[in-house]
């Protein structure tokens, strides 16, 4: 039987380098594949990456994916902010680029699968033994299954996650013990395509990037509008002006620029009225949300009774009731109120064993029990 070839996506960071090391030590035929993504980024692999691959006896290939990255990640990112949403570019990148264009590049090189330095597991599903299910990593602190939850199951069948069962400290120790110099020793940036000088707090971190993108596209930044105070009874009154909805996100407290008798939080962004809706913390929690057509990992008929939902990366999954809407989207009723997510973010559905059952991009959220209309 012909031995399979595994391509390893190598960024230059310690995680992907450890994935390469582990697969090489396990005796796999491996090749290293570095993707060029950022249009304004370097046109070659990081200095030292070729040497690290050579030390392991692994050939390094470079795939220029800058155009597809601009089309599938950068443009939708800017468009979402312009529409008043708060997108999750990492989840989109994993679906469209890492296990989309980069996986295709690996297959074109003769590889049969693509390994990455993600902390996530692949487990057998009850319906299709040939298609794995995504599951949370052994290290809960580094688990990245949330960011991978939009990747179709058929694509995950070509994925390999060598770091699934270890923690970050073990990863660093293995690479150090192997005597490998890490070209990019720092942690990955929150948004890789936003240059470090633009990094900051909240949406302000992306302001220069978004303004440049819109300017280059001949578009004006979204306009200022009213700030409306919600009274909890359905009423709203104007108490100020916002500087453009794209500068804010649901749950935000700091940087609102409004003097009031108690701290105010962003409850919602009304893009139709171009209004920022704020209110006290008592109005902050949400009990239900809806998503766009979901990435269904496991047929609903196979779901166990114990269902949990994660609406943010650092948020623990909580019990919920989840149904599939006629449009293929998820309708989620939470057992307890949660700190709000934002339209454009991801809702990931798990079972009690940490397996991902489905995920979708949030389109709406609200307080109160679930109703037939939502």
CSV table of C-alpha atoms in Angstrom, one decimal:
chain,number,residue,atom,x,y,z
A,1,UNK,CA,0.0,0.0,0.0
A,2,UNK,CA,1.3,3.4,-0.9
A,3,UNK,CA,2.1,5.6,2.1
A,4,UNK,CA,0.0,8.7,2.5
A,5,UNK,CA,1.7,12.2,2.3
A,6,UNK,CA,0.6,14.7,4.8
A,7,UNK,CA,1.1,18.4,4.1
A,8,UNK,CA,1.6,20.5,7.2
A,9,UNK,CA,0.5,24.2,7.1
A,10,UNK,CA,3.5,26.0,8.7
A,11,UNK,CA,3.1,29.7,9.6
A,12,UNK,CA,6.5,29.9,11.3
A,13,UNK,CA,5.0,29.7,14.8
A,14,UNK,CA,5.7,27.1,17.5
A,15,UNK,CA,2.3,25.3,17.1
A,16,UNK,CA,2.7,24.5,13.4
A,17,UNK,CA,6.3,23.7,13.8
A,18,UNK,CA,5.5,21.2,16.5
A,19,UNK,CA,2.8,19.6,14.3
A,20,UNK,CA,5.5,19.1,11.6
A,21,UNK,CA,7.9,17.7,14.2
A,22,UNK,CA,5.3,15.2,15.6
A,23,UNK,CA,4.3,13.9,12.2
A,24,UNK,CA,7.9,13.5,11.1
A,25,UNK,CA,8.8,11.6,14.2
A,26,UNK,CA,5.7,9.3,13.7
A,27,UNK,CA,7.2,8.3,10.3
A,28,UNK,CA,4.8,10.0,8.0
A,29,UNK,CA,5.8,11.3,4.6
A,30,UNK,CA,5.4,15.0,5.1
A,31,UNK,CA,5.8,18.3,3.2
A,32,UNK,CA,5.6,21.8,4.7
A,33,UNK,CA,3.3,24.3,3.1
A,34,UNK,CA,3.4,28.0,3.9
A,35,UNK,CA,0.6,30.2,2.6
A,36,UNK,CA,1.0,33.9,1.7
A,37,UNK,CA,-2.2,35.6,2.8
A,38,UNK,CA,-1.9,39.3,3.5
A,39,UNK,CA,-1.8,41.5,0.3
A,40,UNK,CA,0.6,43.9,2.0
A,41,UNK,CA,2.5,41.2,3.8
A,42,UNK,CA,5.9,39.6,3.0
A,43,UNK,CA,6.2,37.8,-0.4
A,44,UNK,CA,8.3,34.9,1.1
A,45,UNK,CA,8.1,32.6,4.0
A,46,UNK,CA,9.4,33.9,7.3
A,47,UNK,CA,13.2,34.0,7.7
A,48,UNK,CA,14.3,30.8,9.3
A,49,UNK,CA,11.3,28.6,8.3
A,50,UNK,CA,13.2,26.9,5.5
A,51,UNK,CA,16.1,26.1,7.8
A,52,UNK,CA,13.7,24.6,10.4
A,53,UNK,CA,12.1,22.5,7.8
A,54,UNK,CA,15.5,21.4,6.4
A,55,UNK,CA,16.6,20.4,9.9
A,56,UNK,CA,13.7,17.9,9.9
A,57,UNK,CA,14.4,16.8,6.3
A,58,UNK,CA,11.1,18.2,5.0
A,59,UNK,CA,10.7,20.2,1.8
A,60,UNK,CA,9.0,23.6,2.1
A,61,UNK,CA,6.5,24.8,-0.5
A,62,UNK,CA,4.9,28.3,-0.6
A,63,UNK,CA,1.4,28.9,-1.9
A,64,UNK,CA,0.5,32.5,-3.0
A,65,UNK,CA,-3.1,32.9,-1.8
A,66,UNK,CA,-3.2,36.6,-1.4
A,67,UNK,CA,-5.8,37.2,-4.0
A,68,UNK,CA,-8.2,34.6,-2.7
A,69,UNK,CA,-7.6,35.8,0.8
A,70,UNK,CA,-8.5,39.4,-0.2
A,71,UNK,CA,-11.6,38.2,-1.9
A,72,UNK,CA,-12.8,35.6,0.7
A,73,UNK,CA,-11.7,37.2,4.0
A,74,UNK,CA,-10.7,40.9,3.7
A,75,UNK,CA,-13.6,42.1,1.5
A,76,UNK,CA,-16.3,40.3,3.6
A,77,UNK,CA,-14.7,41.6,6.8
A,78,UNK,CA,-14.9,45.2,5.7
A,79,UNK,CA,-18.4,44.7,4.2
A,80,UNK,CA,-19.7,43.2,7.5
A,81,UNK,CA,-18.4,46.2,9.5
A,82,UNK,CA,-19.9,48.6,7.0
A,83,UNK,CA,-23.3,46.8,7.5
A,84,UNK,CA,-23.1,47.1,11.3
A,85,UNK,CA,-22.1,43.6,12.0
A,86,UNK,CA,-19.0,42.3,14.0
A,87,UNK,CA,-17.5,39.6,11.8
A,88,UNK,CA,-15.3,36.6,12.9
A,89,UNK,CA,-12.6,36.5,10.2
A,90,UNK,CA,-10.7,33.6,11.8
A,91,UNK,CA,-13.7,31.3,11.5
A,92,UNK,CA,-14.2,32.4,7.9
A,93,UNK,CA,-10.5,32.0,7.1
A,94,UNK,CA,-10.4,28.4,8.5
A,95,UNK,CA,-13.3,27.5,6.2
A,96,UNK,CA,-12.4,29.4,3.0
A,97,UNK,CA,-8.6,29.5,3.2
A,98,UNK,CA,-6.9,27.0,5.6
A,99,UNK,CA,-9.3,24.1,4.7
A,100,UNK,CA,-10.3,25.7,1.5
A,101,UNK,CA,-7.7,27.1,-0.8
A,102,UNK,CA,-4.7,25.9,1.2
A,103,UNK,CA,-6.0,22.4,1.4
A,104,UNK,CA,-6.6,22.5,-2.4
A,105,UNK,CA,-2.9,23.6,-2.8
A,106,UNK,CA,-1.8,20.7,-0.6
A,107,UNK,CA,-3.8,18.2,-2.7
A,108,UNK,CA,-2.3,19.6,-5.9
A,109,UNK,CA,1.1,18.9,-4.5
A,110,UNK,CA,0.2,15.2,-4.0
A,111,UNK,CA,-0.7,15.3,-0.3
A,112,UNK,CA,-3.7,13.4,0.9
A,113,UNK,CA,-4.4,15.5,4.0
A,114,UNK,CA,-3.5,18.8,5.6
A,115,UNK,CA,-2.3,19.1,9.2
A,116,UNK,CA,-2.3,22.3,11.2
A,117,UNK,CA,-1.2,23.5,14.6
A,118,UNK,CA,-4.8,24.0,15.8
A,119,UNK,CA,-5.8,22.6,19.2
A,120,UNK,CA,-8.8,20.5,18.3
A,121,UNK,CA,-9.7,16.9,18.0
A,122,UNK,CA,-11.3,14.7,15.3
A,123,UNK,CA,-13.5,11.8,16.6
A,124,UNK,CA,-15.7,9.2,15.0
A,125,UNK,CA,-19.3,10.1,14.4
A,126,UNK,CA,-22.3,7.8,14.9
A,127,UNK,CA,-23.6,8.2,11.4
A,128,UNK,CA,-20.6,8.2,9.0
A,129,UNK,CA,-17.5,6.3,10.0
A,130,UNK,CA,-15.7,7.8,7.0
A,131,UNK,CA,-16.4,11.4,8.1
A,132,UNK,CA,-15.0,12.6,11.4
A,133,UNK,CA,-16.6,15.0,13.8
A,134,UNK,CA,-14.9,18.0,15.2
A,135,UNK,CA,-14.4,18.1,19.0
A,136,UNK,CA,-12.9,20.2,21.7
A,137,UNK,CA,-9.1,19.7,22.3
A,138,UNK,CA,-7.8,18.1,25.5
A,139,UNK,CA,-6.5,21.5,26.7
A,140,UNK,CA,-9.6,23.5,27.3
A,141,UNK,CA,-7.5,26.7,27.7
A,142,UNK,CA,-6.3,26.4,24.1
A,143,UNK,CA,-9.2,24.7,22.4
A,144,UNK,CA,-9.9,26.1,19.0
A,145,UNK,CA,-12.8,24.0,17.9
A,146,UNK,CA,-15.0,27.1,18.0
A,147,UNK,CA,-13.0,28.8,15.3
A,148,UNK,CA,-13.0,25.6,13.2
A,149,UNK,CA,-16.8,24.9,13.5
A,150,UNK,CA,-17.7,26.4,10.1
A,151,UNK,CA,-15.4,24.0,8.2
A,152,UNK,CA,-17.5,21.4,6.4
A,153,UNK,CA,-17.3,17.9,7.6
A,154,UNK,CA,-16.1,16.6,4.2
A,155,UNK,CA,-13.2,19.0,4.4
A,156,UNK,CA,-12.4,17.9,8.0
A,157,UNK,CA,-12.0,14.3,6.6
A,158,UNK,CA,-8.8,15.7,5.1
A,159,UNK,CA,-7.6,17.4,8.2
A,160,UNK,CA,-5.1,16.3,10.8
A,161,UNK,CA,-4.6,18.0,14.2
A,162,UNK,CA,-1.4,16.5,15.8
A,163,UNK,CA,-1.7,18.8,18.9
A,164,UNK,CA,-5.1,17.6,19.8
A,165,UNK,CA,-4.0,15.8,23.0
A,166,UNK,CA,-1.4,18.2,24.4
A,167,UNK,CA,-1.1,21.6,26.0
A,168,UNK,CA,0.9,24.7,25.0
A,169,UNK,CA,3.6,24.1,27.5
A,170,UNK,CA,4.2,20.6,26.0
A,171,UNK,CA,4.3,22.1,22.5
A,172,UNK,CA,7.0,24.6,23.5
A,173,UNK,CA,9.0,22.0,25.3
A,174,UNK,CA,9.0,19.5,22.4
A,175,UNK,CA,10.2,22.1,19.9
A,176,UNK,CA,12.9,23.4,22.3
A,177,UNK,CA,14.1,19.8,23.0
A,178,UNK,CA,14.4,19.2,19.2
A,179,UNK,CA,16.7,22.2,19.0
A,180,UNK,CA,14.4,24.0,16.5
A,181,UNK,CA,14.5,27.8,16.3
A,182,UNK,CA,11.0,29.2,16.0
A,183,UNK,CA,10.9,31.9,13.3
A,184,UNK,CA,7.8,33.6,14.8
A,185,UNK,CA,8.1,33.0,18.5
A,186,UNK,CA,5.3,35.3,19.6
A,187,UNK,CA,1.6,34.3,19.9
A,188,UNK,CA,-0.6,34.8,16.9
A,189,UNK,CA,-2.2,38.2,16.6
A,190,UNK,CA,-6.0,38.5,17.2
A,191,UNK,CA,-6.5,39.5,13.5
A,192,UNK,CA,-3.5,38.4,11.5
A,193,UNK,CA,-4.0,40.9,8.7
A,194,UNK,CA,-4.2,44.0,10.9
A,195,UNK,CA,-0.7,45.3,11.2
A,196,UNK,CA,0.7,45.6,14.8
A,197,UNK,CA,0.6,49.4,14.9
A,198,UNK,CA,-3.2,49.2,14.3
A,199,UNK,CA,-3.8,46.8,17.1
A,200,UNK,CA,-5.6,48.3,20.1
A,201,UNK,CA,-8.7,47.8,22.2
A,202,UNK,CA,-12.1,46.8,20.8
A,203,UNK,CA,-13.1,47.8,17.3
A,204,UNK,CA,-10.7,50.7,17.5
A,205,UNK,CA,-8.0,48.2,16.7
A,206,UNK,CA,-9.3,47.8,13.2
A,207,UNK,CA,-10.2,51.4,12.5
A,208,UNK,CA,-7.1,52.3,10.4
A,209,UNK,CA,-7.4,49.1,8.4
A,210,UNK,CA,-11.1,49.5,7.7
A,211,UNK,CA,-10.7,53.2,6.8
A,212,UNK,CA,-7.9,52.3,4.3
A,213,UNK,CA,-9.9,49.5,2.8
A,214,UNK,CA,-13.0,51.6,2.3
A,215,UNK,CA,-10.9,54.5,0.9
A,216,UNK,CA,-9.2,52.3,-1.6
A,217,UNK,CA,-12.6,50.9,-2.6
A,218,UNK,CA,-13.9,54.4,-3.1
A,219,UNK,CA,-16.4,54.1,-0.2
A,220,UNK,CA,-17.1,56.4,2.7
A,221,UNK,CA,-17.0,55.2,6.3
A,222,UNK,CA,-20.4,54.5,7.8
A,223,UNK,CA,-22.0,57.8,9.1
A,224,UNK,CA,-22.6,58.9,12.7
A,225,UNK,CA,-26.1,58.6,14.1
A,226,UNK,CA,-28.2,58.6,17.3
A,227,UNK,CA,-27.5,56.7,20.5
A,228,UNK,CA,-30.8,55.4,21.9
A,229,UNK,CA,-31.3,54.5,25.6
A,230,UNK,CA,-33.6,51.4,26.0
A,231,UNK,CA,-35.9,51.5,29.0
A,232,UNK,CA,-36.5,47.7,29.2
A,233,UNK,CA,-40.2,48.2,28.2
A,234,UNK,CA,-39.7,48.6,24.5
A,235,UNK,CA,-39.2,52.4,24.7
A,236,UNK,CA,-36.1,54.3,23.5
A,237,UNK,CA,-35.0,57.9,23.8
A,238,UNK,CA,-32.0,59.6,22.2
A,239,UNK,CA,-29.2,60.5,24.7
A,240,UNK,CA,-26.3,61.2,22.4
A,241,UNK,CA,-24.6,60.6,19.0
A,242,UNK,CA,-22.4,57.7,17.9
A,243,UNK,CA,-19.4,58.0,15.6
A,244,UNK,CA,-20.5,55.2,13.2
A,245,UNK,CA,-21.9,51.8,14.2
A,246,UNK,CA,-18.7,50.0,12.9
A,247,UNK,CA,-16.8,51.5,15.9
A,248,UNK,CA,-18.9,49.5,18.5
A,249,UNK,CA,-19.9,46.0,19.3
A,250,UNK,CA,-22.6,44.4,21.4
A,251,UNK,CA,-21.7,44.2,25.1
A,252,UNK,CA,-19.2,47.1,24.9
A,253,UNK,CA,-19.1,49.4,27.9
A,254,UNK,CA,-15.9,51.6,27.5
A,255,UNK,CA,-15.5,54.2,24.8
A,256,UNK,CA,-19.2,55.1,24.4
A,257,UNK,CA,-18.5,58.8,25.2
A,258,UNK,CA,-21.8,59.2,27.1
A,259,UNK,CA,-22.2,60.5,30.6
A,260,UNK,CA,-25.0,58.8,32.5
A,261,UNK,CA,-26.0,58.0,36.1
A,262,UNK,CA,-24.9,54.3,35.7
A,263,UNK,CA,-22.6,52.4,33.3
A,264,UNK,CA,-24.2,51.8,29.9
A,265,UNK,CA,-23.6,48.9,27.5
A,266,UNK,CA,-24.2,48.4,23.9
A,267,UNK,CA,-27.3,46.3,23.6
A,268,UNK,CA,-27.8,46.3,19.8
A,269,UNK,CA,-26.9,48.1,16.6
A,270,UNK,CA,-29.9,49.1,14.5
A,271,UNK,CA,-28.5,49.3,11.1
A,272,UNK,CA,-31.8,50.3,9.5
A,273,UNK,CA,-32.1,53.4,11.7
A,274,UNK,CA,-28.3,53.8,12.0
A,275,UNK,CA,-28.9,53.8,15.8
A,276,UNK,CA,-26.8,52.5,18.6
A,277,UNK,CA,-29.0,51.0,21.3
A,278,UNK,CA,-27.6,51.1,24.9
A,279,UNK,CA,-28.8,50.3,28.3
A,280,UNK,CA,-27.9,49.2,31.9
A,281,UNK,CA,-26.2,45.9,32.6
A,282,UNK,CA,-29.6,44.4,33.7
A,283,UNK,CA,-30.7,44.5,30.1
A,284,UNK,CA,-27.5,43.0,28.7
A,285,UNK,CA,-28.1,39.2,28.9
A,286,UNK,CA,-29.6,37.4,25.9
A,287,UNK,CA,-31.7,34.2,26.0
A,288,UNK,CA,-32.0,33.4,22.3
A,289,UNK,CA,-30.4,33.9,19.0
A,290,UNK,CA,-30.7,32.9,15.3
A,291,UNK,CA,-28.1,32.0,12.7
A,292,UNK,CA,-27.7,31.9,9.0
A,293,UNK,CA,-27.9,28.5,7.3
A,294,UNK,CA,-25.7,26.3,9.5
A,295,UNK,CA,-22.7,24.0,8.9
A,296,UNK,CA,-24.5,20.8,10.1
A,297,UNK,CA,-21.9,18.4,11.3
A,298,UNK,CA,-24.3,15.7,12.4
A,299,UNK,CA,-27.9,15.2,11.3
A,300,UNK,CA,-30.4,16.5,13.9
A,301,UNK,CA,-31.9,13.1,14.3
A,302,UNK,CA,-28.6,11.9,15.7
A,303,UNK,CA,-28.2,14.7,18.3
A,304,UNK,CA,-28.2,13.5,22.0
A,305,UNK,CA,-30.5,15.2,24.6
A,306,UNK,CA,-27.5,17.1,26.2
A,307,UNK,CA,-27.0,20.1,23.9
A,308,UNK,CA,-24.8,23.1,24.7
A,309,UNK,CA,-24.0,26.3,22.9
A,310,UNK,CA,-21.0,28.5,22.8
A,311,UNK,CA,-21.5,32.1,21.5
A,312,UNK,CA,-18.0,33.4,22.1
A,313,UNK,CA,-14.5,31.9,22.0
A,314,UNK,CA,-13.8,32.3,25.7
A,315,UNK,CA,-17.4,31.5,26.8
A,316,UNK,CA,-18.2,28.2,28.3
A,317,UNK,CA,-20.8,26.1,26.4
A,318,UNK,CA,-24.2,26.4,28.2
A,319,UNK,CA,-27.3,24.2,28.0
A,320,UNK,CA,-29.7,25.2,25.3
A,321,UNK,CA,-32.5,24.1,23.1
A,322,UNK,CA,-31.6,24.2,19.4
A,323,UNK,CA,-33.9,23.6,16.4
A,324,UNK,CA,-33.2,23.7,12.7
A,325,UNK,CA,-35.3,26.4,10.9
A,326,UNK,CA,-36.8,25.9,7.4
A,327,UNK,CA,-34.0,28.1,5.9
A,328,UNK,CA,-31.3,25.8,7.4
A,329,UNK,CA,-30.4,28.2,10.2
A,330,UNK,CA,-30.3,27.5,13.9
A,331,UNK,CA,-32.8,28.8,16.4
A,332,UNK,CA,-31.2,28.7,19.9
A,333,UNK,CA,-32.9,29.1,23.2
A,334,UNK,CA,-30.4,29.3,26.1
A,335,UNK,CA,-31.1,27.8,29.5
A,336,UNK,CA,-29.5,30.9,31.1
A,337,UNK,CA,-28.9,34.5,30.0
A,338,UNK,CA,-25.4,35.0,28.4
A,339,UNK,CA,-23.3,38.0,27.8
A,340,UNK,CA,-24.3,39.0,24.3
A,341,UNK,CA,-22.6,37.8,21.1
A,342,UNK,CA,-22.9,39.9,18.0
A,343,UNK,CA,-24.4,39.4,14.6
A,344,UNK,CA,-21.5,38.2,12.5
A,345,UNK,CA,-20.0,36.0,15.2
A,346,UNK,CA,-20.4,32.2,15.4
A,347,UNK,CA,-22.8,30.1,17.5
A,348,UNK,CA,-21.3,26.6,17.9
A,349,UNK,CA,-23.4,23.7,19.1
A,350,UNK,CA,-21.7,21.0,21.2
A,351,UNK,CA,-22.8,17.8,22.9
A,352,UNK,CA,-21.8,16.8,26.4
A,353,UNK,CA,-18.6,15.1,25.1
A,354,UNK,CA,-17.3,18.2,23.4
A,355,UNK,CA,-18.3,17.2,19.9
A,356,UNK,CA,-19.4,19.9,17.5
A,357,UNK,CA,-22.8,19.2,16.1
A,358,UNK,CA,-23.4,22.4,14.1
A,359,UNK,CA,-22.4,26.0,13.8
A,360,UNK,CA,-23.7,29.1,12.1
A,361,UNK,CA,-23.1,32.8,11.8
A,362,UNK,CA,-25.3,34.8,14.2
A,363,UNK,CA,-27.9,37.0,12.5
A,364,UNK,CA,-30.1,38.1,15.4
A,365,UNK,CA,-30.3,37.8,19.2
A,366,UNK,CA,-32.9,38.8,21.8
A,367,UNK,CA,-33.9,38.5,25.4
A,368,UNK,CA,-36.8,36.4,26.6
A,369,UNK,CA,-38.0,32.9,25.7
A,370,UNK,CA,-38.0,31.5,22.2
A,371,UNK,CA,-41.1,32.1,20.1
A,372,UNK,CA,-42.3,30.7,16.8
A,373,UNK,CA,-41.3,33.8,15.0
A,374,UNK,CA,-37.7,33.7,16.1
